[in-house]
mmCIF file of C-alpha atoms in Angstrom:
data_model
loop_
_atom_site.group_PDB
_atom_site.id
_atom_site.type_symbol
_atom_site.label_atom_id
_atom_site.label_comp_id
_atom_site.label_asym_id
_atom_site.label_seq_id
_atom_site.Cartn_x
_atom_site.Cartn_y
_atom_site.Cartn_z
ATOM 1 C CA UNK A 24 268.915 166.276 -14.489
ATOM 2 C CA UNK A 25 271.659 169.019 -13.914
ATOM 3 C CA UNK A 26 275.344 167.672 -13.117
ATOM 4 C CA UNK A 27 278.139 169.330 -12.076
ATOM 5 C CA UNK A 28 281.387 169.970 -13.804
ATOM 6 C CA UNK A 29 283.455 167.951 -11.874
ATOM 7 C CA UNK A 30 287.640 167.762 -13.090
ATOM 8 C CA UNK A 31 289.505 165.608 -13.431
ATOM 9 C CA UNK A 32 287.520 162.836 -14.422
ATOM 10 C CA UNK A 33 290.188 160.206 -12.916
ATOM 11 C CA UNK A 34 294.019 160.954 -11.240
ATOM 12 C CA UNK A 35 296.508 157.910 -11.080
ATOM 13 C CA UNK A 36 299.018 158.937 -8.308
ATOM 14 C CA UNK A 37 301.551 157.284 -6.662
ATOM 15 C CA UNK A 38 301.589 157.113 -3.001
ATOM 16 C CA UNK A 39 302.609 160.095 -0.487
ATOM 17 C CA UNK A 40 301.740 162.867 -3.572
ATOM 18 C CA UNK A 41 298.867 165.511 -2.953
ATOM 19 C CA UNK A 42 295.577 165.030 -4.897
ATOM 20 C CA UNK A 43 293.589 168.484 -6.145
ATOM 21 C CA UNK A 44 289.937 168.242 -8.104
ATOM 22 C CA UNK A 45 287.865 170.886 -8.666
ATOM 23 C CA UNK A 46 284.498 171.189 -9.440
ATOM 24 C CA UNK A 47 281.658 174.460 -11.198
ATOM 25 C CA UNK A 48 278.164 175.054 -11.548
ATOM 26 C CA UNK A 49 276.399 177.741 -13.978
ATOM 27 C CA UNK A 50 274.441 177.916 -10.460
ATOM 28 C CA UNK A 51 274.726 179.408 -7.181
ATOM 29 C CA UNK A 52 274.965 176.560 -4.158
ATOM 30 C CA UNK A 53 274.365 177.495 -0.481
ATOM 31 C CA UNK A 54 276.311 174.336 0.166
ATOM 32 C CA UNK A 55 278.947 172.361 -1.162
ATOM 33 C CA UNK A 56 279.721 168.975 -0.183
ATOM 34 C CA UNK A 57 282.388 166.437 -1.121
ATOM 35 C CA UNK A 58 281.777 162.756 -0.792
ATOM 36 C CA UNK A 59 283.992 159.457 -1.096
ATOM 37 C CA UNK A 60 282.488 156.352 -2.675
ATOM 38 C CA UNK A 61 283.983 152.888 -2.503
ATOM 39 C CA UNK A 62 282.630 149.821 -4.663
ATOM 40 C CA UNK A 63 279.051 148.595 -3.970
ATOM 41 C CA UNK A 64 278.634 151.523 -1.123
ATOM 42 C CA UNK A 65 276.831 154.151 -0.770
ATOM 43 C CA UNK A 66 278.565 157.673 -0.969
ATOM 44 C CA UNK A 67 280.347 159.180 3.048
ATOM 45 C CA UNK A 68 280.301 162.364 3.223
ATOM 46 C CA UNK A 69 284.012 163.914 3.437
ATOM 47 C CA UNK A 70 283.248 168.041 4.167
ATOM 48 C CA UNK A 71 280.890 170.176 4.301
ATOM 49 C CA UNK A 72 280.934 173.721 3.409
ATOM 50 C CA UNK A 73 278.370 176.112 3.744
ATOM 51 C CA UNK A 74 279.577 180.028 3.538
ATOM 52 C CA UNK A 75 280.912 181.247 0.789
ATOM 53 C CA UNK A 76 284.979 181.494 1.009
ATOM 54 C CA UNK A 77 284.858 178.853 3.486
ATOM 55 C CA UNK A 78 287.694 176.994 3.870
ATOM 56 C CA UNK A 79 287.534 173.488 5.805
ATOM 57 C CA UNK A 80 290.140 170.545 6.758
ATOM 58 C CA UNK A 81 288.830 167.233 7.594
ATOM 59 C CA UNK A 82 292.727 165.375 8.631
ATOM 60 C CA UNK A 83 294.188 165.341 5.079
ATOM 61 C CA UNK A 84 291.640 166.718 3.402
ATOM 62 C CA UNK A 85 291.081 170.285 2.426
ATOM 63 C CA UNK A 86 288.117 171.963 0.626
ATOM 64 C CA UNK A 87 287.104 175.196 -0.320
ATOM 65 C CA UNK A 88 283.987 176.954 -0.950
ATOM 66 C CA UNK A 89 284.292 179.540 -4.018
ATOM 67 C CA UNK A 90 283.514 182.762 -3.313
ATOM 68 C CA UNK A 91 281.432 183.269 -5.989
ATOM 69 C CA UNK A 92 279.384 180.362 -4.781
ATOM 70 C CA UNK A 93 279.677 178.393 -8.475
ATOM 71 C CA UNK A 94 283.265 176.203 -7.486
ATOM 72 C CA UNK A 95 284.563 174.747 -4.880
ATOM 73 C CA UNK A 96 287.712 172.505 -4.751
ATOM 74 C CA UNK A 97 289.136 169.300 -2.612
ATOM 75 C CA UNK A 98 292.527 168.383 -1.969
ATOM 76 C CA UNK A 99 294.180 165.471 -0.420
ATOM 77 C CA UNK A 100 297.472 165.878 0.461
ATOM 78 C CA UNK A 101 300.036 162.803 0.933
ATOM 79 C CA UNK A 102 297.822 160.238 -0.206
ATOM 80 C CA UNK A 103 297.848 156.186 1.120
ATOM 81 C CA UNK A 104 296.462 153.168 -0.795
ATOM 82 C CA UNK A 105 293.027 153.959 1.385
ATOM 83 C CA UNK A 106 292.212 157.007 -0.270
ATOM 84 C CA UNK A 107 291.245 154.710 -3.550
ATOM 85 C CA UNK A 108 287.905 155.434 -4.610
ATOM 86 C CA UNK A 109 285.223 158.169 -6.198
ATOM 87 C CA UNK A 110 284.956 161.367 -4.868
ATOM 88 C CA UNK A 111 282.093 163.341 -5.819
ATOM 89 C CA UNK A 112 281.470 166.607 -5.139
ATOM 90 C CA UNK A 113 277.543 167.924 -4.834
ATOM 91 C CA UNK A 114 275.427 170.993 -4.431
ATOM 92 C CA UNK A 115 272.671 172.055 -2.573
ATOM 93 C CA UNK A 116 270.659 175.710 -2.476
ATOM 94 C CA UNK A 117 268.730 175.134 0.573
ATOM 95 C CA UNK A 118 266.295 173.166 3.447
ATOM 96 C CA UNK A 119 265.428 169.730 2.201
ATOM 97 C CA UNK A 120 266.341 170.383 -1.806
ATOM 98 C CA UNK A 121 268.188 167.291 -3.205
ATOM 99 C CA UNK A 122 271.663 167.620 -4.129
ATOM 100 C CA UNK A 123 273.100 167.953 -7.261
ATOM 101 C CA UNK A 124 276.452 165.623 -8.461
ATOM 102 C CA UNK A 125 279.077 165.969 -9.833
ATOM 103 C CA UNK A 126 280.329 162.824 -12.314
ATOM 104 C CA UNK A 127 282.988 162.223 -9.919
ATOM 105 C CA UNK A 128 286.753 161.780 -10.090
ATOM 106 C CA UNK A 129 287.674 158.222 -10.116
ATOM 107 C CA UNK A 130 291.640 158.271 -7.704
ATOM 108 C CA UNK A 131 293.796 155.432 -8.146
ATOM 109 C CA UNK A 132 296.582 154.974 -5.729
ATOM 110 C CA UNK A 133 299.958 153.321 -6.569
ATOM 111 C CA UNK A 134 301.854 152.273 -3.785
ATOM 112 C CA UNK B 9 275.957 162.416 12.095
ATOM 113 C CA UNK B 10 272.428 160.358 11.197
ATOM 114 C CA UNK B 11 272.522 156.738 10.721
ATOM 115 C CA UNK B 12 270.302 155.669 7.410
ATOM 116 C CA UNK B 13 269.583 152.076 7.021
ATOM 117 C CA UNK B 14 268.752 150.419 3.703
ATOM 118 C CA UNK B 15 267.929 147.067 2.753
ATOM 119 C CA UNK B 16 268.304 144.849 0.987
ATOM 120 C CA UNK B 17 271.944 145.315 0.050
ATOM 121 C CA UNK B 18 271.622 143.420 -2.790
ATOM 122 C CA UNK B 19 268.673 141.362 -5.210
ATOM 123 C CA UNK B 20 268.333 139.332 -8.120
ATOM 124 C CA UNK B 21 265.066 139.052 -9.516
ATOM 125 C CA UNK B 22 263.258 137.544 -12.101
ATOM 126 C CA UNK B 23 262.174 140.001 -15.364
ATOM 127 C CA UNK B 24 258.328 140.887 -14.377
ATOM 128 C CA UNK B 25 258.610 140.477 -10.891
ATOM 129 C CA UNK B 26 258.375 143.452 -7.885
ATOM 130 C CA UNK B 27 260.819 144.401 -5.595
ATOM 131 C CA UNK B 28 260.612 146.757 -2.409
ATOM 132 C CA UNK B 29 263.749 148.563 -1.073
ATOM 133 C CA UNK B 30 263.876 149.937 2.285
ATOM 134 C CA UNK B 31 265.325 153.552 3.923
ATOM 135 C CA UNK B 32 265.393 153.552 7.182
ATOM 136 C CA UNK B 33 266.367 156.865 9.363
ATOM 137 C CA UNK B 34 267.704 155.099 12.690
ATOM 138 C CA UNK B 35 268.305 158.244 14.906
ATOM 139 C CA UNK B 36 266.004 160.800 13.986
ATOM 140 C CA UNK B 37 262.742 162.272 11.850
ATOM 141 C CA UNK B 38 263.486 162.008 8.176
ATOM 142 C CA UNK B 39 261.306 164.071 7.160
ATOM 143 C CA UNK B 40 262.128 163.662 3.555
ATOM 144 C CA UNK B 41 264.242 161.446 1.987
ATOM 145 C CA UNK B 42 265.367 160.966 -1.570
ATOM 146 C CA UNK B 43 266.113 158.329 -4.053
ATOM 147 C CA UNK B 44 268.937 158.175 -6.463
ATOM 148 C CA UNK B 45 270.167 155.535 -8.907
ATOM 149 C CA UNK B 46 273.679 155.180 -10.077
ATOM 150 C CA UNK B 47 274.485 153.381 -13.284
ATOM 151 C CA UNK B 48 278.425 151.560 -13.288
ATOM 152 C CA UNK B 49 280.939 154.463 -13.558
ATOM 153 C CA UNK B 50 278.458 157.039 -13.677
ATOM 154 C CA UNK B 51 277.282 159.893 -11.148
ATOM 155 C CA UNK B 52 274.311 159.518 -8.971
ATOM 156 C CA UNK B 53 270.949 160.774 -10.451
ATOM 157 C CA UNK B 54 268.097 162.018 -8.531
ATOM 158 C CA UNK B 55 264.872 159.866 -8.894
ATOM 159 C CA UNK B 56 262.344 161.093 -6.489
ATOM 160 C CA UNK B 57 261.819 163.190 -3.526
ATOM 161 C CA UNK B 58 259.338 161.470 -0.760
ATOM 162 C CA UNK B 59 258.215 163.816 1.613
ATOM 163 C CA UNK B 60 256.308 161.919 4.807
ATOM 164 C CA UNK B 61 252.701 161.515 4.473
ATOM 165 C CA UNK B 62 252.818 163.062 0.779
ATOM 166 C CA UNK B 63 253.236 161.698 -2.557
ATOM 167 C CA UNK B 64 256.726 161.563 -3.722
ATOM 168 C CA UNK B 65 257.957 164.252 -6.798
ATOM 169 C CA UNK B 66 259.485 162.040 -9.492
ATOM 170 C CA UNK B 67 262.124 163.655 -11.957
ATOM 171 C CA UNK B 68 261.376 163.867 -15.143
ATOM 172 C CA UNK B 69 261.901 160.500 -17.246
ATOM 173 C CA UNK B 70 261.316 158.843 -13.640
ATOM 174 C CA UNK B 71 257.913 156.418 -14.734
ATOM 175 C CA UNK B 72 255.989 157.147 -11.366
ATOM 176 C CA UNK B 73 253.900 154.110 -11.994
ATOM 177 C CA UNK B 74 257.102 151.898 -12.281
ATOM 178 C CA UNK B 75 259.447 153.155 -9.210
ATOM 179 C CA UNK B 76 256.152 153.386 -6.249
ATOM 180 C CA UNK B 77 257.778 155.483 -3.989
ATOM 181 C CA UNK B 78 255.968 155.210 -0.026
ATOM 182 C CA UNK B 79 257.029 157.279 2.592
ATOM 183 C CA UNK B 80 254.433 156.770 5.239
ATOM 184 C CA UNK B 81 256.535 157.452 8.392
ATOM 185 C CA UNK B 82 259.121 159.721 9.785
ATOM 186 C CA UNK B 83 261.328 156.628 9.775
ATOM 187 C CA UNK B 84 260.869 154.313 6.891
ATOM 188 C CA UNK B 85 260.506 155.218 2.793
ATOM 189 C CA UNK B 86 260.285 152.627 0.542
ATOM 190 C CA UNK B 87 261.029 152.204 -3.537
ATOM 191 C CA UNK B 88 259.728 149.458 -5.313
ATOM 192 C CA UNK B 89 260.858 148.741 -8.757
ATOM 193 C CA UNK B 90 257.399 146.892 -10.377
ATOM 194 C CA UNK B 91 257.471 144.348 -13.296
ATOM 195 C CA UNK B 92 261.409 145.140 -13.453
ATOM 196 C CA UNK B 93 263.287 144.806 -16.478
ATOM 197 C CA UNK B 94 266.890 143.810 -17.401
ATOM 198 C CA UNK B 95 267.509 147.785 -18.004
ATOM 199 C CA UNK B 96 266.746 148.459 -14.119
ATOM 200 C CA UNK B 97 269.609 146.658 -12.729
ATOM 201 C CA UNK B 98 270.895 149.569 -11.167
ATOM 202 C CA UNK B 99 272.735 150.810 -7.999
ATOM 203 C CA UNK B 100 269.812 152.533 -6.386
ATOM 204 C CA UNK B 101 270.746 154.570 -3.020
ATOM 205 C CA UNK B 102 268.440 156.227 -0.726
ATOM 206 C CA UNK B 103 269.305 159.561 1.451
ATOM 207 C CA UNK B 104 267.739 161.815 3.896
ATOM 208 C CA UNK B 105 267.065 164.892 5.735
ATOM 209 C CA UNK B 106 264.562 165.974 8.337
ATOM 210 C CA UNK B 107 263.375 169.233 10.196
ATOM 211 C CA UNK B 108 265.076 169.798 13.315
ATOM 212 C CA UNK B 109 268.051 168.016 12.655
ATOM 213 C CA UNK B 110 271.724 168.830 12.664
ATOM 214 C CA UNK B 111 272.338 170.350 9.050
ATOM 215 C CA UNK B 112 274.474 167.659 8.369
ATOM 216 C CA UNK B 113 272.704 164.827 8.800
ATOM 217 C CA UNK B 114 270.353 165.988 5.627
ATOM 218 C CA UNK B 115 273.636 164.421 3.782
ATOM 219 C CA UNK B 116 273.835 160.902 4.770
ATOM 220 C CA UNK B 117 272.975 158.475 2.507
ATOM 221 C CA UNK B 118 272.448 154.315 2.680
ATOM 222 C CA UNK B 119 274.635 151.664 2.168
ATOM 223 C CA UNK B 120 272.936 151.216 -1.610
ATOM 224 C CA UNK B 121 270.916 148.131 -3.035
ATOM 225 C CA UNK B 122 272.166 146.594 -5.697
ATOM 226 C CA UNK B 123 269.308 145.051 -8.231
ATOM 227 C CA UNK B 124 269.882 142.617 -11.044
ATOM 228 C CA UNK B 125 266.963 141.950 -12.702
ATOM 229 C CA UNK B 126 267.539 138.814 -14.876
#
């Protein structure tokens, strides 16, 4: 199935440093959603984003819907330990279509 | 947002044998609801979309007669894995969406099941 082009593919960053990933589509979304997965769970949604040039904070989190409706970015600014995980970005054109993934960036937090 | 139920959180079965994983929508009509499966350090990949009181659309390379997909109420889907194999140990994760419903809650997925098939 399609995938998104989600970069990087994993970030090691120490503690209290901001956090940027990006991810593009040859496609056109309606929505773009970020998600956060942690071992053996199933993915929580972060933001979601759903005009085009949107931009929307969730606390430390930031994320942007492209204007072009192909990209959209997340960042994290001054990460802790607890942001550790996969974050995954997905698409969706409309109603009840599933969403498509990207491969997700794998962050690793060193204290 | 919705809260999504799915159980069991983890099996280990026997190679040839059946097992049935539950989606539950705990706070409102799921009117469809989909099923992925995640592979270690990879993405999530679509497997079906069950639509309530219809049969399920499988991706393609999904074996229909192998992953029986039921989604006979607004409030409960089920995926069971038949005659597994070693190969569908997997991380398989169910989400849904419904008519009616805040937009967001057509993003919230289970906890996950985790099969080993051994």
């Amino acid at each position: 199935g399609q995938q998104l082009n989600q970069s990087p593919q994993s970030m090691f960053i120490q503690e209290g440093e901001d956090v940027s990933m990006n991810c593009t589509s040859s496609s056109i979304f309606n929505t773009w959603l970020w998600y956060k997965q942690d071992p053996g769970e199933g993915p929580v949604l972060l933001i979601a984003l759903y005009k085009a040039g949107e931009l929307t904070s969730n606390g430390r989190l930031t994320a942007q819907f492209g204007i072009t409706r192909k990209d959209s970015f997340l960042n994290i600014s001054a990460s802790i330990p607890s942001d550790v995980g996969i974050y995954f970005c997905a698409g969706r054109w409309s109603g009840n279509t599933p969403l498509v993934f990207g491969k997700g960036t794998r962050l690793s937090v060193i204290a | 947002g919705a809260v999504v139920s799915q159980h069991p959180s983890w099996v280990i079965c026997k190679s040839g044998t059946s097992v049935k994983i539950e989606c539950r929508s705990l706070d409102f009509q799921a009117t469809t609801m989909f099923w992925y499966r995640q592979f270690p350090k990879q993405s999530l990949m679509l497997m079906a979309t069950s639509n309530e009181g219809s049969k399920a659309t499988y991706e393609q390379g999904v074996e229909k007669d192998k992953f029986l997909i039921n989604h006979a109420s607004l409030t409960l889907s089920t995926l069971t894995v038949t005659s597994a194999h070693p190969e569908d140990s997997s991380f398989y994760i169910c989400s849904v969406t419904g008519a009616g419903a805040r937009d967001n809650y057509g993003y919230t997925f289970g906890s996950g099941t985790r099969l080993t098939v051994v």
